[in-house]
PDB file of C-alpha atoms in Angstrom:
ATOM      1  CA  UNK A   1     353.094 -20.260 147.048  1.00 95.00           C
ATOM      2  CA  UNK A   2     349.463 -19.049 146.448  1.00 98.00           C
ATOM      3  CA  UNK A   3     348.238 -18.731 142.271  1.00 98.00           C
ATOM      4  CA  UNK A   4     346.630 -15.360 143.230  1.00 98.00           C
ATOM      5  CA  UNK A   5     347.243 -12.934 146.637  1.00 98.00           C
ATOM      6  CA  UNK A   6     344.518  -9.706 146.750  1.00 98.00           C
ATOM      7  CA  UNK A   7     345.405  -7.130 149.138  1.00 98.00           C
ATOM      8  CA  UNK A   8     342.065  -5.121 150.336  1.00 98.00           C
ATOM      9  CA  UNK A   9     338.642  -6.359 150.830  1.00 98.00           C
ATOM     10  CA  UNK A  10     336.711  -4.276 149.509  1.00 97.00           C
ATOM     11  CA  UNK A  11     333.755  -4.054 146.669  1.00 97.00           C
ATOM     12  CA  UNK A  12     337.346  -4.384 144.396  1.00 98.00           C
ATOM     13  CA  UNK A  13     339.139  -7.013 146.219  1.00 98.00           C
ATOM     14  CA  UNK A  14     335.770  -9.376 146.759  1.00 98.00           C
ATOM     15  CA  UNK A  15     334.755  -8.898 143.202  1.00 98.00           C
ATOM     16  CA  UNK A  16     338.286  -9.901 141.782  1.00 98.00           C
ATOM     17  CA  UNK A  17     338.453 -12.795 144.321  1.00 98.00           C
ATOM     18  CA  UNK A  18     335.002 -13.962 143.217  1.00 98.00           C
ATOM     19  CA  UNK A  19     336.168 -13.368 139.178  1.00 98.00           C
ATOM     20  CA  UNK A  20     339.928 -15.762 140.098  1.00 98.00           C
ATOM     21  CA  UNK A  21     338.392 -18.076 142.069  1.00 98.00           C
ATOM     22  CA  UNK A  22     335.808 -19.586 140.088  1.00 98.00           C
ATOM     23  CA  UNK A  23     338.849 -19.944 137.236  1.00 98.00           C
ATOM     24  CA  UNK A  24     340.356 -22.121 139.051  1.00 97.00           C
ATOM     25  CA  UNK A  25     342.944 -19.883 141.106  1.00 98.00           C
ATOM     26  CA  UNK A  26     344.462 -21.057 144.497  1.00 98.00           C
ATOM     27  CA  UNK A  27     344.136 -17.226 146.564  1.00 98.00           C
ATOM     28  CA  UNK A  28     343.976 -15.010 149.630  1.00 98.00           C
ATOM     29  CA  UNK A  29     342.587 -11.970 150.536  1.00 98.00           C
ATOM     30  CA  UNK A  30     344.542 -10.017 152.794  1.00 98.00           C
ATOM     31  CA  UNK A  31     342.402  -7.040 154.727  1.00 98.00           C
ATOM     32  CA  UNK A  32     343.384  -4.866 157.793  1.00 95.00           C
ATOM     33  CA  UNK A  33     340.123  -3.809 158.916  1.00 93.00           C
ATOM     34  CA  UNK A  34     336.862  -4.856 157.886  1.00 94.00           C
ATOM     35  CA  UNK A  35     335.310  -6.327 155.145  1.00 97.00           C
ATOM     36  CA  UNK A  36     333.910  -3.707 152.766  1.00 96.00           C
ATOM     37  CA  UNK A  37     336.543  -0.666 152.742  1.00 93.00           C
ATOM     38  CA  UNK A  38     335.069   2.858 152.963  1.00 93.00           C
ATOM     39  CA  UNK A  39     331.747   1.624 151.892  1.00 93.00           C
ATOM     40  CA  UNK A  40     331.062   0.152 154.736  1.00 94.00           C
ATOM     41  CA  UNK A  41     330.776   3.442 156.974  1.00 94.00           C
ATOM     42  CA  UNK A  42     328.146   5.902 154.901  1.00 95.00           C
ATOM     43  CA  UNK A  43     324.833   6.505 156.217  1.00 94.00           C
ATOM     44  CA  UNK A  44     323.239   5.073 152.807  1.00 93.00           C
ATOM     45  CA  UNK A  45     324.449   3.052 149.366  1.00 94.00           C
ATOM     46  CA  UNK A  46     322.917   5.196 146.565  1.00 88.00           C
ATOM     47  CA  UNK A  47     322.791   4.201 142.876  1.00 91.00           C
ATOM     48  CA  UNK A  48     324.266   0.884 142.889  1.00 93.00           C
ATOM     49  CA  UNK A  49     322.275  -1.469 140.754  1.00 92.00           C
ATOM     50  CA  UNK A  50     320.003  -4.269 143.025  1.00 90.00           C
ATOM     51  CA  UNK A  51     320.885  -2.160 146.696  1.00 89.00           C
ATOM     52  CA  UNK A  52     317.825  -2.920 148.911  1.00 88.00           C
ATOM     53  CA  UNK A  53     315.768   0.152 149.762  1.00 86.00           C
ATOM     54  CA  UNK A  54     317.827   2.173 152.521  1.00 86.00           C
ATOM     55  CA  UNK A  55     320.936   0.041 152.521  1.00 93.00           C
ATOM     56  CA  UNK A  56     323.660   1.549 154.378  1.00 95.00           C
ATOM     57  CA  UNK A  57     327.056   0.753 154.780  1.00 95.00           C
ATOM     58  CA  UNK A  58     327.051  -1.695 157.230  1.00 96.00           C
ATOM     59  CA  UNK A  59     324.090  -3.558 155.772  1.00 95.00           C
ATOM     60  CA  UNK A  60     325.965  -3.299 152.350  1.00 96.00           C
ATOM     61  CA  UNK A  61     329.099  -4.378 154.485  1.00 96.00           C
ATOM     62  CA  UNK A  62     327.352  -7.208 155.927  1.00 96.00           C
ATOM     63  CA  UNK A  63     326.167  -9.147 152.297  1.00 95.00           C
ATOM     64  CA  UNK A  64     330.030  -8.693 151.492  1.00 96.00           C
ATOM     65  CA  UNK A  65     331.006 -10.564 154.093  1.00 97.00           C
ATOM     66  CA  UNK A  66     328.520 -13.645 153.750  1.00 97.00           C
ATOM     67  CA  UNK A  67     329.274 -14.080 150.355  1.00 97.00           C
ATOM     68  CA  UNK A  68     332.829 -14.126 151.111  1.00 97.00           C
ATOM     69  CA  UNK A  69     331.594 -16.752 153.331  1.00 97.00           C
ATOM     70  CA  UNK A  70     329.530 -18.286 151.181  1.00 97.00           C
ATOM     71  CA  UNK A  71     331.987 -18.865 148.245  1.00 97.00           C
ATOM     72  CA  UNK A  72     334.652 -20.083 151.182  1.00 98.00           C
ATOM     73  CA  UNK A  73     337.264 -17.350 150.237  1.00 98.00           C
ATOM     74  CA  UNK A  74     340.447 -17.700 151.908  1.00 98.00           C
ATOM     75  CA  UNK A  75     340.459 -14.156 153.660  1.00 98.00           C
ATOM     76  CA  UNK A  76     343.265 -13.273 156.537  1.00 98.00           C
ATOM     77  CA  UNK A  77     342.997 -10.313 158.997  1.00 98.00           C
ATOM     78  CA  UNK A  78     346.325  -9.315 158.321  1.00 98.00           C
ATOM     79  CA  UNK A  79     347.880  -5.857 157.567  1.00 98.00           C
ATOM     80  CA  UNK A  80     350.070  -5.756 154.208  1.00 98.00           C
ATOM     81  CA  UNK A  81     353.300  -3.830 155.363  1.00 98.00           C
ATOM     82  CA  UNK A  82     355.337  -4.338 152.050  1.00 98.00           C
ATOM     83  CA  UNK A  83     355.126  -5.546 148.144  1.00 98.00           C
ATOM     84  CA  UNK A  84     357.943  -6.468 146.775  1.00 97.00           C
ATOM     85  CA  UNK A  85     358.838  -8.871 143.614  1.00 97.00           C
ATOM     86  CA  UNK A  86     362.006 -11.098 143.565  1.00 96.00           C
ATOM     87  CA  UNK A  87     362.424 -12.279 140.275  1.00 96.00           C
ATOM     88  CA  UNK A  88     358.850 -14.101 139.150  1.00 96.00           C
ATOM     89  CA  UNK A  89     357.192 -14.346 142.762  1.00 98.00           C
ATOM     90  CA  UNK A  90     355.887 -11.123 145.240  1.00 98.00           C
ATOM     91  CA  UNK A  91     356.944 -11.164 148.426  1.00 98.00           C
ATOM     92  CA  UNK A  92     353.795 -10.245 150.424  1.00 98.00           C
ATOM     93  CA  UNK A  93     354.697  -9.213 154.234  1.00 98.00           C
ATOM     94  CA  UNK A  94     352.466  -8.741 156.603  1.00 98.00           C
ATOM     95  CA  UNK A  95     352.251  -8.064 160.293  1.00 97.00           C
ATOM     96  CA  UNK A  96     352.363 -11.653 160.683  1.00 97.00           C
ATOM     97  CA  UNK A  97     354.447 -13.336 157.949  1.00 97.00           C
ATOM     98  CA  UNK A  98     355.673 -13.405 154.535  1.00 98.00           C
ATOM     99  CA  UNK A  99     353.905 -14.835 151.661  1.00 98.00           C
ATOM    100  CA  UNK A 100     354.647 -15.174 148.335  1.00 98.00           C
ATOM    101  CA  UNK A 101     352.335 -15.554 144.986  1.00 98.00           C
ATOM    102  CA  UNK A 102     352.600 -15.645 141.345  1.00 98.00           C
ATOM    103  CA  UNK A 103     350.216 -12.766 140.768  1.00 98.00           C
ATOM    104  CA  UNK A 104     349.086 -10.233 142.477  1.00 98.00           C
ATOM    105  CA  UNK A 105     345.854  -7.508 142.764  1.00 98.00           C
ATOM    106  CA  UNK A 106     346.240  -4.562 145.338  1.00 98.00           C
ATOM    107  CA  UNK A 107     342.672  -3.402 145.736  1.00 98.00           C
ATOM    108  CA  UNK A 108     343.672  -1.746 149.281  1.00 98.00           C
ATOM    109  CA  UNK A 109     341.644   1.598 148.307  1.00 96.00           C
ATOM    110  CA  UNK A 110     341.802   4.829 150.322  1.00 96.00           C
ATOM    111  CA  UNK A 111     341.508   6.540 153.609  1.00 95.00           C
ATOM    112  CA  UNK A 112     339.646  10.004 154.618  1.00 94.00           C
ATOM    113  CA  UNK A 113     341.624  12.682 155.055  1.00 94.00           C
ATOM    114  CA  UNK A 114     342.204  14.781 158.062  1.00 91.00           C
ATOM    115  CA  UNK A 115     341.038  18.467 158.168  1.00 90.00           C
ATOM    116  CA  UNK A 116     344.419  20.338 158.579  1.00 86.00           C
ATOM    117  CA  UNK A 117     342.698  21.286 162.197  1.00 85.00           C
ATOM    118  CA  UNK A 118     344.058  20.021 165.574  1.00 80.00           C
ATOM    119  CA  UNK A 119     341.490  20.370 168.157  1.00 84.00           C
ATOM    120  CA  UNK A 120     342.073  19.250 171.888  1.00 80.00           C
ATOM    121  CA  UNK A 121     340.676  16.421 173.327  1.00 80.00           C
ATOM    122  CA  UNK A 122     337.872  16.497 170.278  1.00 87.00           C
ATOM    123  CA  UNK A 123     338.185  14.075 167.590  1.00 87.00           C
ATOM    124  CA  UNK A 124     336.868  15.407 164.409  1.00 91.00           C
ATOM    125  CA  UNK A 125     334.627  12.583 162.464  1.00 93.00           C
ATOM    126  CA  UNK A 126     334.519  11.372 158.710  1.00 94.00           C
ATOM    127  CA  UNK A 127     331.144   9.237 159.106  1.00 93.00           C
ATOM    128  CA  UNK A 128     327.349  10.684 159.662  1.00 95.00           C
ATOM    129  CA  UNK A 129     326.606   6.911 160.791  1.00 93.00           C
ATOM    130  CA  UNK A 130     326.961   6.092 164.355  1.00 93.00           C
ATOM    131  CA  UNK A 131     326.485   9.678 165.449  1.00 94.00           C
ATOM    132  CA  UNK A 132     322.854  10.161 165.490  1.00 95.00           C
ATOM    133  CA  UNK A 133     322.681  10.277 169.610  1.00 95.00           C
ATOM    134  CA  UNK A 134     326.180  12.621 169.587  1.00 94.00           C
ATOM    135  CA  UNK A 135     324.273  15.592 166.989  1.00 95.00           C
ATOM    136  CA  UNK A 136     321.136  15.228 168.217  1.00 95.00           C
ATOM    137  CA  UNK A 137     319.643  18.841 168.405  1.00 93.00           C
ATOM    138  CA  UNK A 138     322.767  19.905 168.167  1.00 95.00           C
ATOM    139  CA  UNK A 139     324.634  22.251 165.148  1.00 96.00           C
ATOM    140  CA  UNK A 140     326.393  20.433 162.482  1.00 97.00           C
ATOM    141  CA  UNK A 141     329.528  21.766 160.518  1.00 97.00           C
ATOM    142  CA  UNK A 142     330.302  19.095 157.496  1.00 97.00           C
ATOM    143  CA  UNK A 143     333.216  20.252 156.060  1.00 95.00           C
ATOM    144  CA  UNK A 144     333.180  19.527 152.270  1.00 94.00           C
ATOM    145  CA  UNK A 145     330.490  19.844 148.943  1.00 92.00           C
ATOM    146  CA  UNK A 146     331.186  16.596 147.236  1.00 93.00           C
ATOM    147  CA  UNK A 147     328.372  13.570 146.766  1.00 94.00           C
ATOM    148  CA  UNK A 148     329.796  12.062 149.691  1.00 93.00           C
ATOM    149  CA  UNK A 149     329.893  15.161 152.006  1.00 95.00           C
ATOM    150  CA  UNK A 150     326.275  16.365 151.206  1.00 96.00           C
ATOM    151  CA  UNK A 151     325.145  12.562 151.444  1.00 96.00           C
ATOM    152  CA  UNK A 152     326.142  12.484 154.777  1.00 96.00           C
ATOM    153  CA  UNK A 153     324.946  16.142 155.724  1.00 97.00           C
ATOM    154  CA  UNK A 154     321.664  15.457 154.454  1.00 97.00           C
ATOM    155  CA  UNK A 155     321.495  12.257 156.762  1.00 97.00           C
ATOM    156  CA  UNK A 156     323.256  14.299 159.998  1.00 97.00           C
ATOM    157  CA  UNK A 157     320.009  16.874 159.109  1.00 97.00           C
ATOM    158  CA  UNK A 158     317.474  14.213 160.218  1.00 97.00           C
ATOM    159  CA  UNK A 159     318.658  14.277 163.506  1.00 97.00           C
ATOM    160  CA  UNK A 160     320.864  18.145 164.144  1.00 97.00           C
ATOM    161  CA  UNK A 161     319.240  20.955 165.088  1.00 96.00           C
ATOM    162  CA  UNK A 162     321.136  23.149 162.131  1.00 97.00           C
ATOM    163  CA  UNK A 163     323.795  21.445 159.430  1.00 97.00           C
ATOM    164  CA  UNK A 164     326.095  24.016 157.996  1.00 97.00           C
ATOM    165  CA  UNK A 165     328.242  22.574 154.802  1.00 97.00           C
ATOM    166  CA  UNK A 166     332.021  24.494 154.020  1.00 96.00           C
ATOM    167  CA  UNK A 167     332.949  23.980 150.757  1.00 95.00           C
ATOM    168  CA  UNK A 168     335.833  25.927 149.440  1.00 93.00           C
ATOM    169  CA  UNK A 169     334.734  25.892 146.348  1.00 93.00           C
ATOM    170  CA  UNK A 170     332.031  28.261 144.960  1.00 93.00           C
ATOM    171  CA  UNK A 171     329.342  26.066 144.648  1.00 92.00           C
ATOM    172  CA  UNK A 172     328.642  22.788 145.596  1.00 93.00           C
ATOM    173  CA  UNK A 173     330.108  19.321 143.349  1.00 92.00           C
ATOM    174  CA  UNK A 174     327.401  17.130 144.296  1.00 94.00           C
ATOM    175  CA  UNK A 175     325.009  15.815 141.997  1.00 95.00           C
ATOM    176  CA  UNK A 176     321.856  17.183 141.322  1.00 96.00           C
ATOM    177  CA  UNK A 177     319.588  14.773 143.601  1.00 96.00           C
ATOM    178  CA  UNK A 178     321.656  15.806 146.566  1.00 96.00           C
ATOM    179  CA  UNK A 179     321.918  19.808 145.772  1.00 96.00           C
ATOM    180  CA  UNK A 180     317.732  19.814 145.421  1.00 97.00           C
ATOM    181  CA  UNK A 181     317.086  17.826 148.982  1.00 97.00           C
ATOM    182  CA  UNK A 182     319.644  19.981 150.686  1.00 97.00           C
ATOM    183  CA  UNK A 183     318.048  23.664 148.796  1.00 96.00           C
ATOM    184  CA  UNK A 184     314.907  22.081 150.151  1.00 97.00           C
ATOM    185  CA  UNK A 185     315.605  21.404 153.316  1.00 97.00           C
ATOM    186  CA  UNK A 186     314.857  24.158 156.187  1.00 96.00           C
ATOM    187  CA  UNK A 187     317.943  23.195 158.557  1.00 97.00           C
ATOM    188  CA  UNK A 188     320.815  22.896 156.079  1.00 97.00           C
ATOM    189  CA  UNK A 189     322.738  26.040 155.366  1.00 97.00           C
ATOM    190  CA  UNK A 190     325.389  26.235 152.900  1.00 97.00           C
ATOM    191  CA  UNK A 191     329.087  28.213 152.785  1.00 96.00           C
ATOM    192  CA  UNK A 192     330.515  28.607 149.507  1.00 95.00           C
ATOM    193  CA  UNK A 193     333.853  29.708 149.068  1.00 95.00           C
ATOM    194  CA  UNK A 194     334.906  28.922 152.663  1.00 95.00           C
ATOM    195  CA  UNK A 195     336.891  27.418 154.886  1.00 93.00           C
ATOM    196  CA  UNK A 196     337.127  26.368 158.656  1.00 93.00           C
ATOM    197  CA  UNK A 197     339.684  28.883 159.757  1.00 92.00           C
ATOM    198  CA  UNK A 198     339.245  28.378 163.675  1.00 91.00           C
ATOM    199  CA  UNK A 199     337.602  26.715 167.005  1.00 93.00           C
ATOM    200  CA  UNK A 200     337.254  28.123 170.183  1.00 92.00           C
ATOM    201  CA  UNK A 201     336.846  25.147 172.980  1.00 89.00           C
ATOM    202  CA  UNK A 202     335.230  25.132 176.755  1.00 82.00           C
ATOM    203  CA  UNK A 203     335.085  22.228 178.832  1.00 78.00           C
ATOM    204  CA  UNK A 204     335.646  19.921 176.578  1.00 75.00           C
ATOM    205  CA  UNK A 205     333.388  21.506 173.987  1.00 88.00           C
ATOM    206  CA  UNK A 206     333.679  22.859 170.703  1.00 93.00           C
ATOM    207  CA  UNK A 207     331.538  26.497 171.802  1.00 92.00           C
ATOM    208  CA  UNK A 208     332.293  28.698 168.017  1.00 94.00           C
ATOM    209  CA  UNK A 209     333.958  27.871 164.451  1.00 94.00           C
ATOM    210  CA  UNK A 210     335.138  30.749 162.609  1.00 95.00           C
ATOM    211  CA  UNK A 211     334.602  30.465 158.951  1.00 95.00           C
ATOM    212  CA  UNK A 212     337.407  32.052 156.629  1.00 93.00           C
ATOM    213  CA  UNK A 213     333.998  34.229 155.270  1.00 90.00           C
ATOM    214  CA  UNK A 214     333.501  36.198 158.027  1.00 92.00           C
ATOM    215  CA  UNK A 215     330.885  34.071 159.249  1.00 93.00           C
ATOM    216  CA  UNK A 216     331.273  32.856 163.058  1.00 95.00           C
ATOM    217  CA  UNK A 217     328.518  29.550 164.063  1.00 95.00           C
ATOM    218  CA  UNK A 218     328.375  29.199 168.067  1.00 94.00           C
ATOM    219  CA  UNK A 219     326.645  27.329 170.737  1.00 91.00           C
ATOM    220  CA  UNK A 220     326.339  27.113 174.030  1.00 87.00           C
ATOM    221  CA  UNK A 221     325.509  22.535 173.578  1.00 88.00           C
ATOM    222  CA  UNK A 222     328.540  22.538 171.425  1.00 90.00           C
ATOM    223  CA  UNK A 223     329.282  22.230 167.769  1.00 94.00           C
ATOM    224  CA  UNK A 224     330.320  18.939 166.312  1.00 95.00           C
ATOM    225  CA  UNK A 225     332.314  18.531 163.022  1.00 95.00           C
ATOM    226  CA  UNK A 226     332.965  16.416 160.290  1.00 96.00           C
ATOM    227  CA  UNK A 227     335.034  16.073 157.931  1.00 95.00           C
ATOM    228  CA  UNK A 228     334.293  14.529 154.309  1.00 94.00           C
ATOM    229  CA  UNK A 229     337.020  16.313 152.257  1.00 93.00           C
ATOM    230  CA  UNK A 230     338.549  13.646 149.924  1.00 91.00           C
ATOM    231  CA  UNK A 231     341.048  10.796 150.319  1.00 93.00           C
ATOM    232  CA  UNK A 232     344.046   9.466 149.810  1.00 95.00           C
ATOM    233  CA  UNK A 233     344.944   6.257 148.400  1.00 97.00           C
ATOM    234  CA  UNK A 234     346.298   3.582 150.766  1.00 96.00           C
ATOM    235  CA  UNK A 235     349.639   2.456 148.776  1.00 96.00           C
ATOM    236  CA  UNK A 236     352.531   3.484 151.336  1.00 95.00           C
ATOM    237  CA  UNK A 237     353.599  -0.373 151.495  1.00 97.00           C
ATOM    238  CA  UNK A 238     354.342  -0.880 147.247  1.00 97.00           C
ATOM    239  CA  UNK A 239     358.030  -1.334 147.211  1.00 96.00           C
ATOM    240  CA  UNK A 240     357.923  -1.517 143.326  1.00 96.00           C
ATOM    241  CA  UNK A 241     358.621   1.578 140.615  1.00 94.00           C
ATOM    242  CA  UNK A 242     355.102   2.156 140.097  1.00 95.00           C
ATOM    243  CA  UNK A 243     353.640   5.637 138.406  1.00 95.00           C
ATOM    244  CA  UNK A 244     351.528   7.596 140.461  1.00 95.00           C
ATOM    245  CA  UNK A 245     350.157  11.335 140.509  1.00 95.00           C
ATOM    246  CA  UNK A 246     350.851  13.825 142.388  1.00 94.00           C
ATOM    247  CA  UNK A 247     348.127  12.659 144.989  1.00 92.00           C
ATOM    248  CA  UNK A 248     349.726   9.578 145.389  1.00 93.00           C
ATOM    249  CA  UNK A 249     347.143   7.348 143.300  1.00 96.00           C
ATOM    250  CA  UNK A 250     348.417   4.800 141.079  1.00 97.00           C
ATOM    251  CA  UNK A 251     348.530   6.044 137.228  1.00 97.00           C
ATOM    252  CA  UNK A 252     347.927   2.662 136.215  1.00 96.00           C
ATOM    253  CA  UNK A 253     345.784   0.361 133.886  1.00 97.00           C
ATOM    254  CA  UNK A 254     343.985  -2.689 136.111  1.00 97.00           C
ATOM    255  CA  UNK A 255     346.872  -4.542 134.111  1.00 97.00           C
ATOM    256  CA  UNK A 256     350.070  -2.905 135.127  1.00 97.00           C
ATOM    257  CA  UNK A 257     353.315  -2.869 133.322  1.00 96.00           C
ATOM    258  CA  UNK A 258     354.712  -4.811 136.102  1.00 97.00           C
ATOM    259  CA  UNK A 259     353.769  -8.571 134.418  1.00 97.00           C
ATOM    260  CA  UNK A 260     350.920 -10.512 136.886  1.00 98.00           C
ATOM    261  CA  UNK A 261     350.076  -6.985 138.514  1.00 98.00           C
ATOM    262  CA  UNK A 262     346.878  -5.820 139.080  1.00 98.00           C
ATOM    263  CA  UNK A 263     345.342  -2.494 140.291  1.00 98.00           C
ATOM    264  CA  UNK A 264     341.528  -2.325 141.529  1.00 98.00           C
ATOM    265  CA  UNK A 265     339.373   0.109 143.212  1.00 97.00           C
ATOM    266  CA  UNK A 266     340.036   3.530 144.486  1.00 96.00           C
ATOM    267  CA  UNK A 267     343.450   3.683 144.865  1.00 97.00           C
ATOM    268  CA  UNK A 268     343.901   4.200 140.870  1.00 97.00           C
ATOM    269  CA  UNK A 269     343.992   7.505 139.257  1.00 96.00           C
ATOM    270  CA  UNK A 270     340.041   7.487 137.849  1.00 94.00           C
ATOM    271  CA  UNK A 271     337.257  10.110 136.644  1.00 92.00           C
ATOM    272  CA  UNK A 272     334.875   8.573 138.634  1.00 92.00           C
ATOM    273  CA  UNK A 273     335.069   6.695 142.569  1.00 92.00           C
ATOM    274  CA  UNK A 274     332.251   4.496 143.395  1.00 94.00           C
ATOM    275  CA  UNK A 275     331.297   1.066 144.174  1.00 95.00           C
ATOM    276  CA  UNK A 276     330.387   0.366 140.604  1.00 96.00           C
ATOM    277  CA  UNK A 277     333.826   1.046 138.868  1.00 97.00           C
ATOM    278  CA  UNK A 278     335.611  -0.861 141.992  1.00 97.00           C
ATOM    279  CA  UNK A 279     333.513  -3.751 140.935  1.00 97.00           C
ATOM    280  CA  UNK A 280     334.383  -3.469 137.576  1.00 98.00           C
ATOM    281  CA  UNK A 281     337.723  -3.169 138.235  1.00 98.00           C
ATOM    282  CA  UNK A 282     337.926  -6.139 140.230  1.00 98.00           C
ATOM    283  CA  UNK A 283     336.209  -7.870 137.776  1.00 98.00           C
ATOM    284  CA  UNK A 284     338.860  -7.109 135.411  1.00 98.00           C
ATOM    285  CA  UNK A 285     341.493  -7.379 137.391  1.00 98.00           C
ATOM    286  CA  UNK A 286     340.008 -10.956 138.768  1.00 98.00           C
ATOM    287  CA  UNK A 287     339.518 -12.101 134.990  1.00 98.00           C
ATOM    288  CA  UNK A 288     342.918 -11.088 133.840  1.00 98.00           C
ATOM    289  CA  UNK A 289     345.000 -12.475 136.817  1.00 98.00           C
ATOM    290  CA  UNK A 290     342.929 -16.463 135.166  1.00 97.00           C
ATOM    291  CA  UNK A 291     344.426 -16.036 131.912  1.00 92.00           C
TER     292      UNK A 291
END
């Protein structure tokens, strides 16, 4: 019987598990993956108070995990299949056991979602970092206007020939910082009030993407896509009557109505989705789980 189980290691999950530990809480931190949730795969951390110059993901990643380390948090590799509560204790299961706790934060944020596009053989991406070698001089289709879409187009323009950005929407979402480096950039072109409608593949190559504006991109080296159109919260494995929107995210306060449950992070129906109100979050949720 643990004081405290946290489900997601994350900026949310580490930050709560920091908060409840060092009140005096007996816990584990349950994570899939890797350490650091979606963070941990953009091409660069912006805005977060104290980031080093040019931290990325990984880098960001990385510090989670030695302070994890360093504050000898109990954290297991194991995938949380269900939540359930029987009586005053959740039932925690896991690909590998069943544990049980008297409180409990789910900080298990969210996942990219997939472009409703099924291409052979061709896996469409949701991360600029790691492909530098794969776009090099090639053309670029980023599918999405968001922060985190033009982000990572402005990153995939450092090394692609041409970057194209499809945004349904008729203009782009994304801040003002990244609108004026992508207007002043000479190989990033912009589709407004478009979609990817269609591929057409050769030898294993994506050769021409139809846009639904009329607009047809083609190349003889191949096109490569990505993806960066949202995501969806990971909280398929609550077995508890829990409100949630019409998205799936949880409609919740960090404090639930469920007494001794605790929602952190991304997964929770929010204005805003960065690192900064995950912390918070788990710093709430961390803090509230001690009293």
């Amino acid at each position: 019987m643990k004081d405290l189980i946290i489900i997601g290691a994350g900026p949310a999950g580490v930050s709560a598990a920091l908060y409840a530990q060092s009140r005096g809480l007996d816990l584990t931190i349950f994570e899939k993956d890797k350490i650091g949730g979606l963070i941990g795969n953009v091409s660069k951390v912006s805005h977060y108070t104290s980031v080093i110059v040019d931290e990325d993901g990984e880098s960001f990643r990385k510090r989670l995990e030695d302070q994890i380390k360093a504050y000898k948090l109990d954290l297991k590799y194991e995938e949380v299949l269900s939540l359930k509560k029987d009586g005053d204790v959740f039932l925690v299961k896991t690909n590998k056991d069943t544990y049980e706790a008297k409180k409990v934060i789910v900080a298990s944020g969210s996942s990219p979602k997939e472009l409703d596009l099924k291409i052979e053989n061709y896996m469409i991406s949701h991360w600029a970092k790691g492909s530098e070698e794969r776009v090099k001089g090639k053309l670029v289709i980023v599918n999405g206007g968001s922060d985190g879409a033009a982000k990572e187009a402005i990153y995939l323009s450092k090394f692609a020939k041409e970057v194209h950005i499809v945004q349904n929407q008729d203009k782009l979402l994304c801040i003002h910082e990244f609108k004026k480096q992508i207007e002043e950039s000479n190989n990033i072109v912009v589709h407004t009030s478009s979609s990817l409608e269609a591929v057409t593949c050769k030898d294993g190559l994506i050769e021409s993407a139809k846009l639904s504006n009329g607009c047809e991109i083609t190349s003889k080296y191949g096109l490569e896509i990505f993806a960066m159109i949202g995501q969806h919260p990971n909280t398929s494995f609550i077995d508890l009557d829990i409100p949630k929107n019409e998205l799936g995210f949880i409609d919740s306060d960090v404090e639930s109505k469920i007494d001794n449950l605790f929602f952190a992070g991304d997964l929770r129906v929010k204005a805003v989705r960065q690192v900064a109100t995950a912390v918070n979050d788990g710093a709430l949720a961390g803090i509230g789980a001690s009293k």
